[in-house]
PDB file of C-alpha atoms in Angstrom:
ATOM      1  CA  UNK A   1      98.778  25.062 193.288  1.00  0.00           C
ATOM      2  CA  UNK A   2      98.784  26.989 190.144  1.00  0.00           C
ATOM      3  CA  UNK A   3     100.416  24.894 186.974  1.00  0.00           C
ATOM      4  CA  UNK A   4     103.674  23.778 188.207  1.00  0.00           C
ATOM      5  CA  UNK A   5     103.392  20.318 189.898  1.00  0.00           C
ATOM      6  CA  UNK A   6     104.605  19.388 193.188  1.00  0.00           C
ATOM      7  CA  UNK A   7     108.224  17.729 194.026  1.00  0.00           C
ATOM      8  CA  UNK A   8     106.148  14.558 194.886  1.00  0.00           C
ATOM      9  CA  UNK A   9     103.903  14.719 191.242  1.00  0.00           C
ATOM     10  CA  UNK A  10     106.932  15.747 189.706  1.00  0.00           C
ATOM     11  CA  UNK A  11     108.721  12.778 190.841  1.00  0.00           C
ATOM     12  CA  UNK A  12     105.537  10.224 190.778  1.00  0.00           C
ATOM     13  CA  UNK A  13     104.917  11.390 187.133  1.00  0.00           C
ATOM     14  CA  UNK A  14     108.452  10.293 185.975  1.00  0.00           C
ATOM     15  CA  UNK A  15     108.744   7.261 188.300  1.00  0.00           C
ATOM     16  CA  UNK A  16     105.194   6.213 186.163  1.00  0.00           C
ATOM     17  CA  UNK A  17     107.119   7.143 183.036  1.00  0.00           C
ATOM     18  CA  UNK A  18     110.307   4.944 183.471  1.00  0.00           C
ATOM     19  CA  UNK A  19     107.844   2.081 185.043  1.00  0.00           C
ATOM     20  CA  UNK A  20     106.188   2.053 181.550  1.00  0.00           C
ATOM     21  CA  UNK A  21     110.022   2.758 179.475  1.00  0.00           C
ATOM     22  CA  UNK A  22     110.960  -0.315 181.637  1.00  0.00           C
ATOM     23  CA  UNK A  23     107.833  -2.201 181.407  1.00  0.00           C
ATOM     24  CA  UNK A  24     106.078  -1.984 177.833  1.00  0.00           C
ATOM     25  CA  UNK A  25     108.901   0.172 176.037  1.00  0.00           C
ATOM     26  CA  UNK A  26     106.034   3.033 175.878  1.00  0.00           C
ATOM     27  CA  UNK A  27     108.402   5.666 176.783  1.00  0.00           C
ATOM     28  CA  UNK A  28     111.940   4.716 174.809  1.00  0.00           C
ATOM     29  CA  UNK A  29     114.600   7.480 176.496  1.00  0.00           C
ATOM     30  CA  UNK A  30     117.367   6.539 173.893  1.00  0.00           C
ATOM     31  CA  UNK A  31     118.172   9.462 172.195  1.00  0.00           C
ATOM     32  CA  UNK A  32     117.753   9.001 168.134  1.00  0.00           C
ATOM     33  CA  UNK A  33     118.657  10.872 165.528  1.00  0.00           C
ATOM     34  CA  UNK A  34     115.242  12.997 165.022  1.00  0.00           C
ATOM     35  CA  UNK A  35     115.057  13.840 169.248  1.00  0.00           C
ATOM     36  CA  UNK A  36     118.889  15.041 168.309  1.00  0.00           C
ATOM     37  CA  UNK A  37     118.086  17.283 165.383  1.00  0.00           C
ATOM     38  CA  UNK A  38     115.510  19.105 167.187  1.00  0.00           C
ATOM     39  CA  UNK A  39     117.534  19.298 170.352  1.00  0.00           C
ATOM     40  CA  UNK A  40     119.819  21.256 168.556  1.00  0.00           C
ATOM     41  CA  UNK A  41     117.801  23.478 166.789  1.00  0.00           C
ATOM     42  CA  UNK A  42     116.623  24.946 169.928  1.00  0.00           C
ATOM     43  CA  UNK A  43     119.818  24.521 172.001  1.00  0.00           C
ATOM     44  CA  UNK A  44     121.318  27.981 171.456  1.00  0.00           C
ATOM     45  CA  UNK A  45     124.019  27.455 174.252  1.00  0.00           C
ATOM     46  CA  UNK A  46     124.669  24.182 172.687  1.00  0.00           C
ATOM     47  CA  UNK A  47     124.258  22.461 176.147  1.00  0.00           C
ATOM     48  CA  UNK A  48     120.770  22.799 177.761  1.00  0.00           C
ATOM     49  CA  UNK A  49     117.258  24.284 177.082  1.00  0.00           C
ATOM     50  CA  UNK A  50     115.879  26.684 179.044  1.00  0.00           C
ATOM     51  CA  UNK A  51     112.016  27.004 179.106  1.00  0.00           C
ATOM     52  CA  UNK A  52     111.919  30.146 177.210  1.00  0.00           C
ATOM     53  CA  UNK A  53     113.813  28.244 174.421  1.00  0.00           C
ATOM     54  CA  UNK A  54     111.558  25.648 174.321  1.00  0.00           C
ATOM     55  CA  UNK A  55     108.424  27.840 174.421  1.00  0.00           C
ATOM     56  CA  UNK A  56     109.542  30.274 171.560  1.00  0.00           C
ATOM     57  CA  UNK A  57     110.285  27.314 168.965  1.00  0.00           C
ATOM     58  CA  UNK A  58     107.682  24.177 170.166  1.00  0.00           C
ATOM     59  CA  UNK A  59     104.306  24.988 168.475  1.00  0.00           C
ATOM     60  CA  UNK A  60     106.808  25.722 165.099  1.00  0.00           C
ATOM     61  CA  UNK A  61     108.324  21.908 165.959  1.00  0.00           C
ATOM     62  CA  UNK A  62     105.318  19.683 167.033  1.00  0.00           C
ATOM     63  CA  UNK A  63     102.725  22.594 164.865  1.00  0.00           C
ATOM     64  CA  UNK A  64      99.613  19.881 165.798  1.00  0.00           C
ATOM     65  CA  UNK A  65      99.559  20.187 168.996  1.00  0.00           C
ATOM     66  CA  UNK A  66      99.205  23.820 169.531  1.00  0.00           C
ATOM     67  CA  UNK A  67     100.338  23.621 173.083  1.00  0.00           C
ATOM     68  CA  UNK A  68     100.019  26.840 174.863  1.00  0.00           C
ATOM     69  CA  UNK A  69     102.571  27.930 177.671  1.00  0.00           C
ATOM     70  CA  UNK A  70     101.083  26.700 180.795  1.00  0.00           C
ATOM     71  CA  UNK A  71     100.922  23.020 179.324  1.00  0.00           C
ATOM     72  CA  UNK A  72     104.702  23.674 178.289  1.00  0.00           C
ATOM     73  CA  UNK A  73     105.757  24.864 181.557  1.00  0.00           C
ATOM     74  CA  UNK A  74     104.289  21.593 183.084  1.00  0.00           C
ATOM     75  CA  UNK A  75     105.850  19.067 180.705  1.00  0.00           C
ATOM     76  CA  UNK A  76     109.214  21.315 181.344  1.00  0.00           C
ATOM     77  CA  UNK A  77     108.726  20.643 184.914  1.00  0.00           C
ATOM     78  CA  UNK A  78     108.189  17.538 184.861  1.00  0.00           C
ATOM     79  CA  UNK A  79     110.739  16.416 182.397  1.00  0.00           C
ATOM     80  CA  UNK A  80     113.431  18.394 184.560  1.00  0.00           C
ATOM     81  CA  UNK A  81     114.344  15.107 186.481  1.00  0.00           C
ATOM     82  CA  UNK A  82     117.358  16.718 188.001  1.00  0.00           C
ATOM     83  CA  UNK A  83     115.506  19.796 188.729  1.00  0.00           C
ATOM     84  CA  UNK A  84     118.674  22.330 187.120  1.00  0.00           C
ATOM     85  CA  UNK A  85     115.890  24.462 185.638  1.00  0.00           C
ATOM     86  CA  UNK A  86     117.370  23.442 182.055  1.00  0.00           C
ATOM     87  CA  UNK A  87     116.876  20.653 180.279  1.00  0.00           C
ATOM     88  CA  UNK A  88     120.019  18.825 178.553  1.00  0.00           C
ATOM     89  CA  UNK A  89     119.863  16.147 175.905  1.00  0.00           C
ATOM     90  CA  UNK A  90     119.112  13.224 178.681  1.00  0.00           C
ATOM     91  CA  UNK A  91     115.840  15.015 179.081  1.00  0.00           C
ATOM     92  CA  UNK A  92     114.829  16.085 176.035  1.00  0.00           C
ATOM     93  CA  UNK A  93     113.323  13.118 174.410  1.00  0.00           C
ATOM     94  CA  UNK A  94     110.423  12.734 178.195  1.00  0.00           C
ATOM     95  CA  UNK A  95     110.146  16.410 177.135  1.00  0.00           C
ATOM     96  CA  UNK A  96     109.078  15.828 173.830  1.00  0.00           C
ATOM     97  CA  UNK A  97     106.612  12.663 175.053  1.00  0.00           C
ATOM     98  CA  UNK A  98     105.062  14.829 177.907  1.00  0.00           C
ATOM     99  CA  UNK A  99     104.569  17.594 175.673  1.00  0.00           C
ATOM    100  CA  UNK A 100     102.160  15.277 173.395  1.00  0.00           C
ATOM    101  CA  UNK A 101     100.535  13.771 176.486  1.00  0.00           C
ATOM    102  CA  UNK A 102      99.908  17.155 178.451  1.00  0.00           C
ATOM    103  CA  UNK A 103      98.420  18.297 175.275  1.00  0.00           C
ATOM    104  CA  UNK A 104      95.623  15.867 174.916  1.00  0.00           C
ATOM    105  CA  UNK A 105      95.574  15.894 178.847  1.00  0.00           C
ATOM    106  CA  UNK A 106      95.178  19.826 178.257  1.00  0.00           C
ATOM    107  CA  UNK A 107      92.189  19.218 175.804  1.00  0.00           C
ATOM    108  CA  UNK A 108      90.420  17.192 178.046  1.00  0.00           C
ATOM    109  CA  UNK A 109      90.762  19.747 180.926  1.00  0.00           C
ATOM    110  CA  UNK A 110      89.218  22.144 178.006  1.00  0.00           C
ATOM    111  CA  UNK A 111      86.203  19.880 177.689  1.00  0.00           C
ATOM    112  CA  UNK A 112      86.004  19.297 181.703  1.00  0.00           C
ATOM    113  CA  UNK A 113      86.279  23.217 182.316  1.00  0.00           C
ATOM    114  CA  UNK A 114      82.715  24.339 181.240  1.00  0.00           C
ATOM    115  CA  UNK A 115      82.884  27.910 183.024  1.00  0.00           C
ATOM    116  CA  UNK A 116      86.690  28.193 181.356  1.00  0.00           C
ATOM    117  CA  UNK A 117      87.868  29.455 184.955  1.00  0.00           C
ATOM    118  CA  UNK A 118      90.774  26.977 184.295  1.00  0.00           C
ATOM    119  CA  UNK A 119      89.787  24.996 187.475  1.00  0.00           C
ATOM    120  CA  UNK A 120      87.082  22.091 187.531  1.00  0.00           C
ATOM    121  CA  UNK A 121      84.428  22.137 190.500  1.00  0.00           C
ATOM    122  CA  UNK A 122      82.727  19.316 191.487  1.00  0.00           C
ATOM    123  CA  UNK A 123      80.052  19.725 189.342  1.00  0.00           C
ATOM    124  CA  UNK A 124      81.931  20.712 186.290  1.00  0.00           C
ATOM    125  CA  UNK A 125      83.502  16.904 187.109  1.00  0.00           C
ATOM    126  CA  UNK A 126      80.165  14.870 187.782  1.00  0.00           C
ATOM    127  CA  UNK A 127      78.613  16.239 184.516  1.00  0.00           C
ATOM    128  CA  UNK A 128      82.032  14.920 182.221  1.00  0.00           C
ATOM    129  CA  UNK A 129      83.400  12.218 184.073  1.00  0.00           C
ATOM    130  CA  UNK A 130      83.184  10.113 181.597  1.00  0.00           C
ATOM    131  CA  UNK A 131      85.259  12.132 179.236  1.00  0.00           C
ATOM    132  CA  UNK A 132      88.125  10.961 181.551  1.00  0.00           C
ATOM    133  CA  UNK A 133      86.935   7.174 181.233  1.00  0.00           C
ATOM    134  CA  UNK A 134      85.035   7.389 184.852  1.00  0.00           C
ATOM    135  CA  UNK A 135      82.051   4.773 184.313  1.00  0.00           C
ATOM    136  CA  UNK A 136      80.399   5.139 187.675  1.00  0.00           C
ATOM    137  CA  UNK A 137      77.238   7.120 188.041  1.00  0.00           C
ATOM    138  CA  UNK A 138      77.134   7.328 191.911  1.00  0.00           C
ATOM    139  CA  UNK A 139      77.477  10.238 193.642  1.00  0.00           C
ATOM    140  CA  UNK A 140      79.347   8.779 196.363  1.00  0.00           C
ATOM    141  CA  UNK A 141      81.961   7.317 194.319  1.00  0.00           C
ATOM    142  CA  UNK A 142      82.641  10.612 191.917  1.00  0.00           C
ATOM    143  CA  UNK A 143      83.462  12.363 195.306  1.00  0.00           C
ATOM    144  CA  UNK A 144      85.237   9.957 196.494  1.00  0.00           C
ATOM    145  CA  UNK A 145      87.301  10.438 193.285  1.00  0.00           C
ATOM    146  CA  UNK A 146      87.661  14.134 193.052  1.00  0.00           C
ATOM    147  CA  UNK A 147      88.609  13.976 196.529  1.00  0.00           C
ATOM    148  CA  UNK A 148      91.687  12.279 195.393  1.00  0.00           C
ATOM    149  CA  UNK A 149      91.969  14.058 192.111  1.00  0.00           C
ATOM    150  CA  UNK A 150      92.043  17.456 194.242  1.00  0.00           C
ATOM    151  CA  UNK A 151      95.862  16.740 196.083  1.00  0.00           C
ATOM    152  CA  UNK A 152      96.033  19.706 197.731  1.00  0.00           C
ATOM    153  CA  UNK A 153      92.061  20.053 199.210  1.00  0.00           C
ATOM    154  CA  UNK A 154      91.570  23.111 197.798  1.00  0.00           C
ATOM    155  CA  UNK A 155      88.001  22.027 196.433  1.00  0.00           C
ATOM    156  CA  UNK A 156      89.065  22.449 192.148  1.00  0.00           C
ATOM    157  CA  UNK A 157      90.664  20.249 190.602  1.00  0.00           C
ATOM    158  CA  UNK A 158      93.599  22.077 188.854  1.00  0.00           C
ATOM    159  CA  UNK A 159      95.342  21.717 185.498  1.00  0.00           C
ATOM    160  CA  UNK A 160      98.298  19.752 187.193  1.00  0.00           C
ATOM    161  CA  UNK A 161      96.614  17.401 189.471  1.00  0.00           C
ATOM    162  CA  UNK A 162      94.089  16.488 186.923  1.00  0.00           C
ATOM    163  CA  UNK A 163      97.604  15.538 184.407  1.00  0.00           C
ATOM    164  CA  UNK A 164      99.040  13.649 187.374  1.00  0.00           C
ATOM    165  CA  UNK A 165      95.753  11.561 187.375  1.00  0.00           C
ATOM    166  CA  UNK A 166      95.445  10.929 183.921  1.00  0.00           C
ATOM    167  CA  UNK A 167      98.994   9.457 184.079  1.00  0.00           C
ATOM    168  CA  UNK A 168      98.671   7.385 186.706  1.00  0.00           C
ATOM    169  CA  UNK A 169      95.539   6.213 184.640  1.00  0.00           C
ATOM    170  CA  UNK A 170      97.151   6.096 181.189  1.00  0.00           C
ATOM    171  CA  UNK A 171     100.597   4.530 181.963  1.00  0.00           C
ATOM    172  CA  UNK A 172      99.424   2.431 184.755  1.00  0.00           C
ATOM    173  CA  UNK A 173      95.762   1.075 184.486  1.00  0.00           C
ATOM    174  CA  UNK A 174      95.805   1.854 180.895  1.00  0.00           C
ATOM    175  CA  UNK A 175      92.083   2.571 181.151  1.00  0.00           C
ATOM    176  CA  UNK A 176      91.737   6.034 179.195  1.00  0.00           C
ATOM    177  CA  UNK A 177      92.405   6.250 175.247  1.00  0.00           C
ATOM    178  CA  UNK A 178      93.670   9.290 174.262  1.00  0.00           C
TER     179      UNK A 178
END
């Protein structure tokens, strides 16, 4: 599946988004002046942003987050809504949000992935489940959950299906605090 997320996470993952920007103001998609400033110091083209844009500048814009390239290529993904490969000033402001909530999703991957083989197993999973706010102890259940963790069966749970997850968690139950 490698990092990119599917059409269908892509689009689940944003329809989450605006259900919380609709719902509890969470995610705010007005554009203000700060999201502006910072648009167009990366905007070169003084249009769109292109992934490499965004990856040369963001660790000198959001510097706390140290977000490496894979977790930047997701939350450029994902905040492509119309899928043009750029993003323009519409999108830059869910960029900016999914950037800070891949990170900490990112960290928690980190803590999940004990061999660092940037995949979880099914052990890896039952020994940290908790670390993703998973209370139950039952072996039965866990499976049951990586099952549905792991969207495309291929027995790991992978960087993007384990951030689709959490955000169906974090925006919808509101069960994990990050």
């Amino acid at each position: 599946m490698g990092c990119s997320p599917s059409k269908n996470a892509r689009k689940e993952l944003n329809l989450y988004l605006d259900y919380k920007a609709n719902d509890e103001k969470i995610v705010d998609t007005k554009i203000d002046e700060n999201i502006l400033k910072i648009f167009n110091k990366i905007d070169i083209n003084k249009r769109n942003i292109s992934l490499s844009e965004v990856d040369f500048v963001i660790n000198d814009i959001l510097p706390g987050l140290n977000i490496d390239r894979k977790t930047v290529a997701l939350a450029y993904k994902a905040a492509d809504v119309d899928q043009s490969g750029q993003i323009e000033l519409n999108e830059f402001k869910r960029l900016m949000q999914l950037l800070q909530i891949y990170s900490k999703f990112n960290k928690l991957f980190e803590k999940l992935d004990k061999n660092h083989d940037k995949k979880i197993s099914f052990e890896e999973f039952k020994e940290g489940h908790k670390i993703i706010g998973m209370k139950s102890t039952n072996n039965e259940k866990l499976k049951q959950e990586y099952k549905i963790i792991d969207e495309d069966n291929s027995g790991y749970i992978q960087f993007d299906e384990l951030c689709l997850y959490l955000a169906k968690k974090y925006y919808v139950e509101a069960q994990i605090s990050l």
